[in-house]
mmCIF file of C-alpha atoms in Angstrom:
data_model
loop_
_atom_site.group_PDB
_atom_site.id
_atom_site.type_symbol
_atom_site.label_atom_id
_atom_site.label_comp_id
_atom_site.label_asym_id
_atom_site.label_seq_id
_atom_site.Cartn_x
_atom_site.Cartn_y
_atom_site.Cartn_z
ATOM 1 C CA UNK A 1 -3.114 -23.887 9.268
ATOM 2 C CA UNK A 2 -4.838 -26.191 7.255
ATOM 3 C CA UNK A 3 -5.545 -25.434 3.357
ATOM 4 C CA UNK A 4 -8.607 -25.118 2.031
ATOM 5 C CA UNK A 5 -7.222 -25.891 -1.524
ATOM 6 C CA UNK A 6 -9.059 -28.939 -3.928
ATOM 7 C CA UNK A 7 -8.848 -29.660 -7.530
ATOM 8 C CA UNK A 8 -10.326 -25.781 -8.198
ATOM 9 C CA UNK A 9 -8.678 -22.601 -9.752
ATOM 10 C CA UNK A 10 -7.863 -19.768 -7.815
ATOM 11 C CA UNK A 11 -10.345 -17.095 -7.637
ATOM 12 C CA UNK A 12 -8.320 -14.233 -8.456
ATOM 13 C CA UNK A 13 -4.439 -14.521 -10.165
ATOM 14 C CA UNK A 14 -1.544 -14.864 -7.844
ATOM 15 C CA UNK A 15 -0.811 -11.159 -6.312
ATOM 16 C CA UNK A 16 2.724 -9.579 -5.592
ATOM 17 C CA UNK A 17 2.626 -9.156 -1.560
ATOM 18 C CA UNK A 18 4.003 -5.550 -0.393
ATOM 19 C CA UNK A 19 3.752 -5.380 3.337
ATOM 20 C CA UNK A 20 1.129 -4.840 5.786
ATOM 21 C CA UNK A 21 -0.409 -1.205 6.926
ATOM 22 C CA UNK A 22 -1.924 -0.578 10.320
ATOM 23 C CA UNK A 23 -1.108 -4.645 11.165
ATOM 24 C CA UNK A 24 -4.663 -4.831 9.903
ATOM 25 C CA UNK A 25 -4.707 -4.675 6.230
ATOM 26 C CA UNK A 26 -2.153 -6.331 4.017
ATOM 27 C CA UNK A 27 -0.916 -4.273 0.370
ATOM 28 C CA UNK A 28 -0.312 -6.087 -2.845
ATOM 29 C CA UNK A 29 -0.331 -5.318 -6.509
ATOM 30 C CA UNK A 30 -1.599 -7.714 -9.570
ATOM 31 C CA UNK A 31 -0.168 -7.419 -12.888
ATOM 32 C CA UNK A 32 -1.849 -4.868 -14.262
ATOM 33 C CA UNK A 33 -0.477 -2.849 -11.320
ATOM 34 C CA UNK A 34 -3.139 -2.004 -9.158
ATOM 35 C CA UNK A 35 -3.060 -1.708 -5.255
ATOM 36 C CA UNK A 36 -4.973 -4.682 -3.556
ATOM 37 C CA UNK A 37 -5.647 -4.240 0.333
ATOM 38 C CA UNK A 38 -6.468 -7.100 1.876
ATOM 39 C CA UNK A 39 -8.243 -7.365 5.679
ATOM 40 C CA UNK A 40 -6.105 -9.739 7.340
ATOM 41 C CA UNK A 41 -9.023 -10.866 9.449
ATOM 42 C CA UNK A 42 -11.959 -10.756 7.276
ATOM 43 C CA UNK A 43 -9.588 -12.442 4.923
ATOM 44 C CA UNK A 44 -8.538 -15.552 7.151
ATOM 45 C CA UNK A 45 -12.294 -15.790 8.233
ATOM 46 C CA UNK A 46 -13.294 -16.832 4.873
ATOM 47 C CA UNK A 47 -10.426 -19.135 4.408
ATOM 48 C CA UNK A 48 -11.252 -20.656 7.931
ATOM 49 C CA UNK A 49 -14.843 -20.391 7.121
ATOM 50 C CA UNK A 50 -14.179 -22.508 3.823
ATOM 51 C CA UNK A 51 -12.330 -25.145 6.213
ATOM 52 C CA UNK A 52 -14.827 -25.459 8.044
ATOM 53 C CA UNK A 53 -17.274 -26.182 5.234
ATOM 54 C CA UNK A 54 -14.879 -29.064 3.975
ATOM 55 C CA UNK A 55 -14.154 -30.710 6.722
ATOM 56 C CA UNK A 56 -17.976 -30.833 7.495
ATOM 57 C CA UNK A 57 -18.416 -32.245 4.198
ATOM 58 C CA UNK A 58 -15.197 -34.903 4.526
ATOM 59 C CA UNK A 59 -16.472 -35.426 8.284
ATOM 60 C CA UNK A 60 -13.416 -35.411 9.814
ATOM 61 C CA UNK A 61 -15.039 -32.645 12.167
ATOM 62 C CA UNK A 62 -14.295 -33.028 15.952
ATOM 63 C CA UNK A 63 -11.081 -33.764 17.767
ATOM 64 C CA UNK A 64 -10.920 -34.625 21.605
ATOM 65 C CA UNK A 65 -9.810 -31.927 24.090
ATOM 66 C CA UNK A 66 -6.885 -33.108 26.045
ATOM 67 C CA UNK A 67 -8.461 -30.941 28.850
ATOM 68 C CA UNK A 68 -11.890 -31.043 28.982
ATOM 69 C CA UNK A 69 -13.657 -27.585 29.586
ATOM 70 C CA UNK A 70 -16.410 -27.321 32.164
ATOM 71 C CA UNK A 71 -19.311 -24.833 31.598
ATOM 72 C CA UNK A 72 -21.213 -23.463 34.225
ATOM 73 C CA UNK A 73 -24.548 -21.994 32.981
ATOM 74 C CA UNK A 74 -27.909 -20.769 34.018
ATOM 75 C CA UNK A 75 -30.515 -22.815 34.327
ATOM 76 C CA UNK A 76 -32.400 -21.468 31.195
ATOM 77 C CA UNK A 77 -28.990 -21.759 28.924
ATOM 78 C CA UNK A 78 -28.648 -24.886 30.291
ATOM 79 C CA UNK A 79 -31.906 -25.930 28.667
ATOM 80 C CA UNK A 80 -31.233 -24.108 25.854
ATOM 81 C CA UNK A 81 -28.204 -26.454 25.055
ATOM 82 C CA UNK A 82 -29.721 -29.564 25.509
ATOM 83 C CA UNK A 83 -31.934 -28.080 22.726
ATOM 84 C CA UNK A 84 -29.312 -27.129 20.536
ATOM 85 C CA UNK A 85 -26.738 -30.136 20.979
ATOM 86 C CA UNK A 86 -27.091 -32.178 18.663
ATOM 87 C CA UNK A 87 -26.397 -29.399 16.445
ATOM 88 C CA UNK A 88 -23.399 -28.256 17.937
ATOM 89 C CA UNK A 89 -22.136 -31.712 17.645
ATOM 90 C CA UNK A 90 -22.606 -31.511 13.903
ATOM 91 C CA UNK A 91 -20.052 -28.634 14.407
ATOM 92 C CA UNK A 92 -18.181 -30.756 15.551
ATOM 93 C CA UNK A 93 -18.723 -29.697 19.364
ATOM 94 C CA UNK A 94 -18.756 -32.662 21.926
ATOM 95 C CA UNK A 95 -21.035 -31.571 25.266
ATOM 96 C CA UNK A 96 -21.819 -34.068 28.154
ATOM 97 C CA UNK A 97 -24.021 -33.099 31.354
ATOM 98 C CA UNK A 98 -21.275 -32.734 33.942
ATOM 99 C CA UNK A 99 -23.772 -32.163 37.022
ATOM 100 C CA UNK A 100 -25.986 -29.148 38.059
ATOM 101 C CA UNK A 101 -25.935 -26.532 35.631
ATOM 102 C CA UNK A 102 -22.412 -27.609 34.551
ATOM 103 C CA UNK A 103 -21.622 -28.967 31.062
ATOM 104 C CA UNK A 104 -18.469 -30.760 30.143
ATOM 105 C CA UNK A 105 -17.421 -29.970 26.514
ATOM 106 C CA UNK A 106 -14.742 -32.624 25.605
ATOM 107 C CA UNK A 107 -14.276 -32.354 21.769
ATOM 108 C CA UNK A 108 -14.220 -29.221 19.780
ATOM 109 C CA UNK A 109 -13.998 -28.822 15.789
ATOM 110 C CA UNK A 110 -10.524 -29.660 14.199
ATOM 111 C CA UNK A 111 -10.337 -25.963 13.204
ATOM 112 C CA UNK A 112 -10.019 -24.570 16.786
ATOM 113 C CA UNK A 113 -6.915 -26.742 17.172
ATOM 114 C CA UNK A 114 -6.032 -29.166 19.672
ATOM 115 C CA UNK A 115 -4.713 -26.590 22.185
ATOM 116 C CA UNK A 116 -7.670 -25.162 22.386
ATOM 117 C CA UNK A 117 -7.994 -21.724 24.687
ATOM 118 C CA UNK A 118 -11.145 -22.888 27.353
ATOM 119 C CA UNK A 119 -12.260 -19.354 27.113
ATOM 120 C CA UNK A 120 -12.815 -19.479 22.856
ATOM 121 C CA UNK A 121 -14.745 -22.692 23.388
ATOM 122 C CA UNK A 122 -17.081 -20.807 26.684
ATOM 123 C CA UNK A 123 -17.457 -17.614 24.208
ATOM 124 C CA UNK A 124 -18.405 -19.666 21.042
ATOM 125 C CA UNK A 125 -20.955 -22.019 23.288
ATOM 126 C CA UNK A 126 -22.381 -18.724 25.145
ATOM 127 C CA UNK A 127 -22.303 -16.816 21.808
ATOM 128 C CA UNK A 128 -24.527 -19.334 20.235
ATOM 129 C CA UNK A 129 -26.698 -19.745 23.170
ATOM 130 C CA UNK A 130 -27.436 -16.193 22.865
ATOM 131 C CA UNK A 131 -28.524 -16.435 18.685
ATOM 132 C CA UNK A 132 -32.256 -16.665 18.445
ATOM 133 C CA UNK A 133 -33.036 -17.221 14.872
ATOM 134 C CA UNK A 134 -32.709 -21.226 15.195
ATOM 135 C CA UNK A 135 -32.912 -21.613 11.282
ATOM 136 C CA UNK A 136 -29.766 -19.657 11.146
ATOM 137 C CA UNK A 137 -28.541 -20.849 14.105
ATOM 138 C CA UNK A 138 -26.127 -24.275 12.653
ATOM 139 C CA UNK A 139 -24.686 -20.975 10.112
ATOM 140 C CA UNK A 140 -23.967 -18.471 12.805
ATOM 141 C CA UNK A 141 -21.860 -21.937 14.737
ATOM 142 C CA UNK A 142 -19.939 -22.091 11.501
ATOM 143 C CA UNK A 143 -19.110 -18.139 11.375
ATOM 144 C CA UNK A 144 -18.503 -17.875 15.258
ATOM 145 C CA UNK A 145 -15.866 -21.269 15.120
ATOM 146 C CA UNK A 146 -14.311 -19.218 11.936
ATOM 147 C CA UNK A 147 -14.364 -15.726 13.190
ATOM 148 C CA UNK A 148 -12.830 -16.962 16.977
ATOM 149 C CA UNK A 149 -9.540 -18.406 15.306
ATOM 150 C CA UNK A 150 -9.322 -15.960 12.404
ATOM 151 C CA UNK A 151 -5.835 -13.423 12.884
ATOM 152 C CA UNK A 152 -6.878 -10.224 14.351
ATOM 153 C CA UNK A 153 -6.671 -6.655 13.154
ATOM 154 C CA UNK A 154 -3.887 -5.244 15.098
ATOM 155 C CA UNK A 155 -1.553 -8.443 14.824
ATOM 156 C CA UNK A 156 1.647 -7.982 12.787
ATOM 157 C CA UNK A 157 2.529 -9.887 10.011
ATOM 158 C CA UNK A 158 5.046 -12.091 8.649
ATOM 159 C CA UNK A 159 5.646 -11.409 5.098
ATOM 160 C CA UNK A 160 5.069 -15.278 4.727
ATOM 161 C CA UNK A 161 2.214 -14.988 6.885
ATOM 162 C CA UNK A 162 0.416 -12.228 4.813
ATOM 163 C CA UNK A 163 1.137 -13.942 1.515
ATOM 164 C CA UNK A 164 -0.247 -17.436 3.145
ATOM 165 C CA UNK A 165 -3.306 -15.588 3.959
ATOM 166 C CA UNK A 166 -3.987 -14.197 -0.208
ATOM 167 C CA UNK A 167 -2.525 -17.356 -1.114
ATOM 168 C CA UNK A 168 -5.671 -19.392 0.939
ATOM 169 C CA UNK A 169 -8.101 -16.581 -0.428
ATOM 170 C CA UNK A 170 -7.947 -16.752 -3.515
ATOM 171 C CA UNK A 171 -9.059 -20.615 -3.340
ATOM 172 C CA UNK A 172 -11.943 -20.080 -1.109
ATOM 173 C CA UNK A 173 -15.656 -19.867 -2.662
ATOM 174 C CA UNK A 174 -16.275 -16.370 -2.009
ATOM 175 C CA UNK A 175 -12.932 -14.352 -2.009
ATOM 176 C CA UNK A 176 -14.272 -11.297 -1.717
ATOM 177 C CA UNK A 177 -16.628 -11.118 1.419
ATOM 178 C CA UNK A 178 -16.077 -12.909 4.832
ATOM 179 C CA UNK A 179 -18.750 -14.935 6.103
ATOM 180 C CA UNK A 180 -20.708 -12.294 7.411
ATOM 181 C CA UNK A 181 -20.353 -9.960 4.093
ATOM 182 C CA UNK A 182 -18.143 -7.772 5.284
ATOM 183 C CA UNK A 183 -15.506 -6.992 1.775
ATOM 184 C CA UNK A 184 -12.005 -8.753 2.754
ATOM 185 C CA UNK A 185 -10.389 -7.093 -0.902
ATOM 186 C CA UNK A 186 -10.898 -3.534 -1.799
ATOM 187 C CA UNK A 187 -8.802 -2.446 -4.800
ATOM 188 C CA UNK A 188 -7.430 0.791 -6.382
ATOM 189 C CA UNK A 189 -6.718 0.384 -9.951
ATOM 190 C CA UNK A 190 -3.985 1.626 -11.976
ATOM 191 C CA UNK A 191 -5.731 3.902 -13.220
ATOM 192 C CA UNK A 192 -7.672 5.100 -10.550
ATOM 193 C CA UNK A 193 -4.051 5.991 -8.997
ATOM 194 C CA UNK A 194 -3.378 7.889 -11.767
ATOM 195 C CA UNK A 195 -6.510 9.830 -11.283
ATOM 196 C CA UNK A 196 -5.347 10.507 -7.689
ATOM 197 C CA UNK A 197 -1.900 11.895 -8.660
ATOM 198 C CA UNK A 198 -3.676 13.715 -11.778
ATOM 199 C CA UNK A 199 -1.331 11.578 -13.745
ATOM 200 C CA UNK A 200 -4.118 11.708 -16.580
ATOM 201 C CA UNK B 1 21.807 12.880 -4.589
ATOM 202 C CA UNK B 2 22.460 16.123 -2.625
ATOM 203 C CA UNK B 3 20.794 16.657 0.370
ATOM 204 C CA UNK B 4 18.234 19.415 0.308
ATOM 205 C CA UNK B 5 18.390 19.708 4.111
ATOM 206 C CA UNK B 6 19.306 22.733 6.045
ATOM 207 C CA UNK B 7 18.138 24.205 9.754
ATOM 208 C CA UNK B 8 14.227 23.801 8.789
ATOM 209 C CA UNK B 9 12.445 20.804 10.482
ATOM 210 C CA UNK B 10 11.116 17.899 8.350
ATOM 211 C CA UNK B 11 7.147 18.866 6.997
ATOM 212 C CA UNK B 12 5.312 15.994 8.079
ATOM 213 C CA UNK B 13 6.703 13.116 10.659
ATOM 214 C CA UNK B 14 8.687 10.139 9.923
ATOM 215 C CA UNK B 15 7.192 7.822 8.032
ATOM 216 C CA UNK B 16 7.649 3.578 7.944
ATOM 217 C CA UNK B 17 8.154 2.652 4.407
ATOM 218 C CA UNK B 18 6.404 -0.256 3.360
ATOM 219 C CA UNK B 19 7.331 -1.124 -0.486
ATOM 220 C CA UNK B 20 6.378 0.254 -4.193
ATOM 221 C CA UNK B 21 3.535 -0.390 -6.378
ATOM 222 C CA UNK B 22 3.178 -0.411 -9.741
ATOM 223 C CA UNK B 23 7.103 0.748 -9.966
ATOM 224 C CA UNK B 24 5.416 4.014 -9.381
ATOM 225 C CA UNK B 25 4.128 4.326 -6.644
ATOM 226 C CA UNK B 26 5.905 4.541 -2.710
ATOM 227 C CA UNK B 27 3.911 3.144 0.205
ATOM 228 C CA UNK B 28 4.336 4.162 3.462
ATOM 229 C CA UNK B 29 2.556 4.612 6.571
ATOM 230 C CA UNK B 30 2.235 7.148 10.121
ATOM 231 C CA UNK B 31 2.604 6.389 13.793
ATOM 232 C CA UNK B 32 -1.730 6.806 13.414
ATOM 233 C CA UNK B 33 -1.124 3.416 10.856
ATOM 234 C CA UNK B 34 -2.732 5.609 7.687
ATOM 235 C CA UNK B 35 -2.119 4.428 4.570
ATOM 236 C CA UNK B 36 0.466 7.030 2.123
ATOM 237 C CA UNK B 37 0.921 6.954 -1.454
ATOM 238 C CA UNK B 38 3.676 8.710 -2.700
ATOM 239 C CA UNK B 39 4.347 9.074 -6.857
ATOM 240 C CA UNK B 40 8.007 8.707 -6.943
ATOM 241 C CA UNK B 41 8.895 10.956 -9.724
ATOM 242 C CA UNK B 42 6.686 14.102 -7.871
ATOM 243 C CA UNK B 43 8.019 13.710 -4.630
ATOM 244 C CA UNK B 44 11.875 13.474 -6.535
ATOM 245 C CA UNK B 45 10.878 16.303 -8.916
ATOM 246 C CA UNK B 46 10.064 18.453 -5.835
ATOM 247 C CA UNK B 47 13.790 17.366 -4.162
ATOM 248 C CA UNK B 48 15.304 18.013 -6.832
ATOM 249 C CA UNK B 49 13.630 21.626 -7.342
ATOM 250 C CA UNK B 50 14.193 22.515 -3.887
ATOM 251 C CA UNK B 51 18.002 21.541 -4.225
ATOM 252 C CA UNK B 52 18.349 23.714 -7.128
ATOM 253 C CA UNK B 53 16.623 26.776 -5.857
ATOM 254 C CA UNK B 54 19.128 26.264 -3.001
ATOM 255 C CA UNK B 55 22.569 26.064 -4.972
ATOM 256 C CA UNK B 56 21.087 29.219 -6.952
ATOM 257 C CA UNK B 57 21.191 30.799 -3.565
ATOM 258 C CA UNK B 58 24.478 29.800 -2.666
ATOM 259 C CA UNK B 59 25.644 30.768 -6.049
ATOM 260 C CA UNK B 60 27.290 26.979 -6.617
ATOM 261 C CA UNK B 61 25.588 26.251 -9.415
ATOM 262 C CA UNK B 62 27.522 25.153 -12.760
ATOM 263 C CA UNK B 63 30.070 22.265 -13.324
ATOM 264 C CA UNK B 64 32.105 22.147 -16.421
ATOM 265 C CA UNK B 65 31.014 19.316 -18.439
ATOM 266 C CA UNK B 66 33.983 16.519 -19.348
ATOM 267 C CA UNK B 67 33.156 16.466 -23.165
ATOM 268 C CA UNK B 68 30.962 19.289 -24.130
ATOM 269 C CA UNK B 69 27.927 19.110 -25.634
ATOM 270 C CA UNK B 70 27.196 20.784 -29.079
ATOM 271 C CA UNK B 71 24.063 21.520 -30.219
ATOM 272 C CA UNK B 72 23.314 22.255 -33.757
ATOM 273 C CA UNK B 73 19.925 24.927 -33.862
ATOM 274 C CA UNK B 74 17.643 26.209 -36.800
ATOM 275 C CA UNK B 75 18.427 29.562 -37.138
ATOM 276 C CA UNK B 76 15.408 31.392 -35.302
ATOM 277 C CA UNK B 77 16.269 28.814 -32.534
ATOM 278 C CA UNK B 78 19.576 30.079 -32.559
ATOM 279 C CA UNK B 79 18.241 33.818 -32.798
ATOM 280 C CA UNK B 80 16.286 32.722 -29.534
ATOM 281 C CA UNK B 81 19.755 31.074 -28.146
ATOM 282 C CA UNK B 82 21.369 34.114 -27.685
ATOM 283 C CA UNK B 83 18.397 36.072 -26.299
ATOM 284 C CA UNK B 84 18.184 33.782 -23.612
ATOM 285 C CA UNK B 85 21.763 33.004 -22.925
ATOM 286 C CA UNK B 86 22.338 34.931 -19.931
ATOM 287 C CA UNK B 87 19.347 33.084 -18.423
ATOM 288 C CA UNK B 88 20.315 29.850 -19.064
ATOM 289 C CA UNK B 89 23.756 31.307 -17.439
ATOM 290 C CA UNK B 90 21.880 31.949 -14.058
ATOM 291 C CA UNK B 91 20.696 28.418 -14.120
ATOM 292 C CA UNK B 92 23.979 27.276 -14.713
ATOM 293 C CA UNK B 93 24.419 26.624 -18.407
ATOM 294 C CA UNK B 94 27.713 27.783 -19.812
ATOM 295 C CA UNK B 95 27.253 28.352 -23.596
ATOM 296 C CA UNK B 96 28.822 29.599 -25.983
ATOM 297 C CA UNK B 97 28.729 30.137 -30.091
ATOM 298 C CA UNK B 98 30.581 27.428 -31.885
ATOM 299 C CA UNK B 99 30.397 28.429 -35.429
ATOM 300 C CA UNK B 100 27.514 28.410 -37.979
ATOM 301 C CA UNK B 101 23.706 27.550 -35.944
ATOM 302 C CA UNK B 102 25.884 25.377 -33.798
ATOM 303 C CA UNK B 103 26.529 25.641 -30.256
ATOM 304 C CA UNK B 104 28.694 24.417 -27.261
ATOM 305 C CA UNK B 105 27.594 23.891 -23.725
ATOM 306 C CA UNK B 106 30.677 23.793 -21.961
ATOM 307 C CA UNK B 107 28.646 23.314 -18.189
ATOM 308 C CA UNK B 108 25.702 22.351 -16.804
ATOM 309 C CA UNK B 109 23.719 23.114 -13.563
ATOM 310 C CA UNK B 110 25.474 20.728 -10.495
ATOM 311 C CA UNK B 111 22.160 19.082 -9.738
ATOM 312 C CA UNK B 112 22.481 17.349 -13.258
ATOM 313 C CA UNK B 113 25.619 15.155 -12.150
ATOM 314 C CA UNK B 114 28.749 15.415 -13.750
ATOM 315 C CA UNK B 115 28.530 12.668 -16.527
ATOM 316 C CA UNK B 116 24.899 13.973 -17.712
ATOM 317 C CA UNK B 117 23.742 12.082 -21.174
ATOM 318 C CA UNK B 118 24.231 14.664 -23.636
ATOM 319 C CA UNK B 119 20.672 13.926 -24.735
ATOM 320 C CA UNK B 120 19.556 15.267 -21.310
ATOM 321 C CA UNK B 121 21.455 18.743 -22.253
ATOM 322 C CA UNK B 122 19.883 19.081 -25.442
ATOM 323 C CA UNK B 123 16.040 18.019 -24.290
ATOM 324 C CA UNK B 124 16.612 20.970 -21.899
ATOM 325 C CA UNK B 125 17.926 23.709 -24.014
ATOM 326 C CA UNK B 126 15.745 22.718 -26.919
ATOM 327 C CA UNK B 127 12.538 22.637 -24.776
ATOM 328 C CA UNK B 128 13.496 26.003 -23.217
ATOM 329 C CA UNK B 129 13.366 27.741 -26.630
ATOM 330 C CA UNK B 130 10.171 26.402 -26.846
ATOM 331 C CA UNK B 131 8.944 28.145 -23.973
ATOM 332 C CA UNK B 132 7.282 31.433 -25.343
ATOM 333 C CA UNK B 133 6.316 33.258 -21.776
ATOM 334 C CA UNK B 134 9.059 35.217 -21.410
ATOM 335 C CA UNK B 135 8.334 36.127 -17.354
ATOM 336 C CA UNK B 136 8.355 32.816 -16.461
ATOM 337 C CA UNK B 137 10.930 31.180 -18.643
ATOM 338 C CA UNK B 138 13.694 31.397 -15.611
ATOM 339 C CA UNK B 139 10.818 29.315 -13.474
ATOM 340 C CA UNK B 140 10.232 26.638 -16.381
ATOM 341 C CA UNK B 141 14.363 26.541 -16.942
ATOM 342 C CA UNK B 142 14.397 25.063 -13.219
ATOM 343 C CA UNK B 143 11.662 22.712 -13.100
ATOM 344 C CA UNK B 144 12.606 21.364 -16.496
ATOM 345 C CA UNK B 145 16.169 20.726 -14.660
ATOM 346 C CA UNK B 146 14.535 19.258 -11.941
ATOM 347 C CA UNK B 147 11.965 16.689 -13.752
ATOM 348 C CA UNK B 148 14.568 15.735 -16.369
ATOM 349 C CA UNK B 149 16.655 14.075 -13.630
ATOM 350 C CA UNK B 150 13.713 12.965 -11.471
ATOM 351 C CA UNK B 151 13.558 9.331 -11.200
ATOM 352 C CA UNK B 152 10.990 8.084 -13.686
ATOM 353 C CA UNK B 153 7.984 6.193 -13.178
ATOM 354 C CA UNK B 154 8.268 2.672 -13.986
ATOM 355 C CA UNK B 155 11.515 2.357 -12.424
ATOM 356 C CA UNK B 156 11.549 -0.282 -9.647
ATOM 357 C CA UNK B 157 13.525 1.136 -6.423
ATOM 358 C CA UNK B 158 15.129 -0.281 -3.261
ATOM 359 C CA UNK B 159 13.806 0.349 -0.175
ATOM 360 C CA UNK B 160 16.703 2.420 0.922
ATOM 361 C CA UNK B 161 16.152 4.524 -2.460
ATOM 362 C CA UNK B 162 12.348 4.416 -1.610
ATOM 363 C CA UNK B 163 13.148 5.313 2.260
ATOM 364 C CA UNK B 164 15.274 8.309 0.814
ATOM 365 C CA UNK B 165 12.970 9.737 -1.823
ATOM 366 C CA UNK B 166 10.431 10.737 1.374
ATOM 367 C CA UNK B 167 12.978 11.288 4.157
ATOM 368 C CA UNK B 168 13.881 14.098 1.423
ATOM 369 C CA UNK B 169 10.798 15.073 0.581
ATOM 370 C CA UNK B 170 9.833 15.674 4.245
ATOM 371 C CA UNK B 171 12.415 18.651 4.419
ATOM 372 C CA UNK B 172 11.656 20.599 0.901
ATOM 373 C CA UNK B 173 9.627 23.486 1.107
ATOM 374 C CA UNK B 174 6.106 22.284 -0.332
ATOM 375 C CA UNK B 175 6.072 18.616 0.046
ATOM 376 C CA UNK B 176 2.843 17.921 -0.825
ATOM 377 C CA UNK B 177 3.188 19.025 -4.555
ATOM 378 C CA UNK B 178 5.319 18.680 -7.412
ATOM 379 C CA UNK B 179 7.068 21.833 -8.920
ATOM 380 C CA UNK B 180 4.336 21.518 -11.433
ATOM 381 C CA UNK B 181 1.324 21.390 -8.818
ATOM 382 C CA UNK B 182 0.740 17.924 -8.909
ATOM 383 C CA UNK B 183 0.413 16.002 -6.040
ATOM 384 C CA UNK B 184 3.532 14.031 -4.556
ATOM 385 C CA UNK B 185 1.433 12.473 -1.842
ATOM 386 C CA UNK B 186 -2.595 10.906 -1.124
ATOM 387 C CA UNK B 187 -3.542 9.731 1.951
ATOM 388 C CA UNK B 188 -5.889 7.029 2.909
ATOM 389 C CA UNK B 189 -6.650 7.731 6.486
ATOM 390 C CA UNK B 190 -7.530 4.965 8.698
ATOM 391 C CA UNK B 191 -10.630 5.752 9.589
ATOM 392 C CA UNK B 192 -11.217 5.947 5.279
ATOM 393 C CA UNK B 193 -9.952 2.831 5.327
ATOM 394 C CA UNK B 194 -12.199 1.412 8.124
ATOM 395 C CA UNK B 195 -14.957 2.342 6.081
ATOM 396 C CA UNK B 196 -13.751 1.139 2.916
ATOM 397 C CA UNK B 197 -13.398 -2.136 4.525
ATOM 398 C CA UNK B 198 -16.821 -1.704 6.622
ATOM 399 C CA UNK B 199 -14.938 -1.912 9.978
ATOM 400 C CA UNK B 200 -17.268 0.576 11.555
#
């Protein structure tokens, strides 16, 4: 995993990691003591989604697929594509006419990795084929290439996999929502626990 | 720590411990992957009760004490001393008159250990002649013996002492609150935390 760290501050102070509930939401506590759940996918979304964003800005976008993946569409996605390819190549997405109805997509964005699964690079081209609001359209690329790598909910954990995860999140631009505004923190505070357990 | 289980089955299933927040707080979670908050000193209170209300029943109540404690009284505290004496005998106090307002306690109840901090001894007695409703001055005896020994909040456990705390808990008669009514235990379910998180 790449990081998405520069010269900025984190977003939120460095969090104490606890352990992971449901292998979809991770626990930690700040200093104050309050409980922090994280969404482990929400959560690596935005940090992928902030990759993405800075290595579109640095350039250093697409990488070459060992093993090219061949696309075999309809005739009206196939003109949708040629539409929409020079766009997906600012993604980073490298598409050739392979023959009738068939597309040859031989670079993909650094962020899907060099091993790339076929079938993530099929979903993310068919997924974007399907998006009709064309202003939006380069935006929902970026969230579908972040989203289709991002951990799971349902995957277990690592200690140092969960804390790598907060660690990355509190450097991205928007900690607190994934790229399609969903929350990736939600916190109980201190005293808010205290409340619960009519401690006061 | 005594065990406080007998024939009965545990109250609510195993749970996976996860870690401690706020040196307060347990975290654990279900086979259904909710999300359980347990205040440490609540759920031990409530062990601790539910041991004592058994070794009144077994009638193995009080330990001599190594070096006995002497407590010097006011004299209406005194007065009040040897009103209550033979109820502080039935928790498992052994007291007796040591000269001018002062008094020895030559044993304690078992479930305060054998080397209990005199201090301890003294909060206990001295608090109980505080206690002005007669009826339920035997009831307040007990769960003052059971808090003072609780583990505190604040104090940072180890998982197996975490672990413990609830494997206990899951066997005492009313696990869900403290001797005092609190609550020992919140749940966050995991559909509660689905929404929280806007997962559906």
């Amino acid at each position: 995993m790449g990081s998405v760290e520069d010269a900025r501050e984190p977003r939120f102070p460095a969090l104490t990691y606890i352990g992971q509930v449901a292998a979809t939401y991770l626990l930690a506590s700040n200093e104050g003591g309050d409980l922090i759940l994280i969404d482990q996918h929400a959560a690596h979304e935005r940090v992928r989604y902030d990759q993405l964003k800075k290595e579109q800005e640095e350039g250093t976008l697409s990488q070459e697929l060992i093993v090219p993946v061949v696309l075999s569409l309809s005739q009206s996605e196939g003109h949708l594509l040629a539409e929409i390819k020079s766009l997906l190549e600012k993604e980073g997405f490298l598409i050739e006419p392979f023959g009738k109805d068939t597309w040859c997509v031989r670079g993909v964005p650094v962020i899907l990795g060099r091993c790339e699964d076929p079938e993530a690079v099929r979903e993310i081209i068919t997924s974007t084929l399907q998006e009709n609001q064309d202003t939006r359209l380069r935006e929902s690329v970026s969230r579908l290439v972040a989203c289709r790598g991002a951990v799971k909910a349902g995957v277990v954990l690592t200690s140092d996999q969960g804390e790598e995860i907060i660690r990355q999140l509190s450097y991205t631009s928007e900690p607190f929502t994934c790229p399609h505004g969903r929350p990736t923190i939600v916190s109980f505070t201190r005293a808010r626990l205290e409340e619960l357990f009519r401690r006061r």
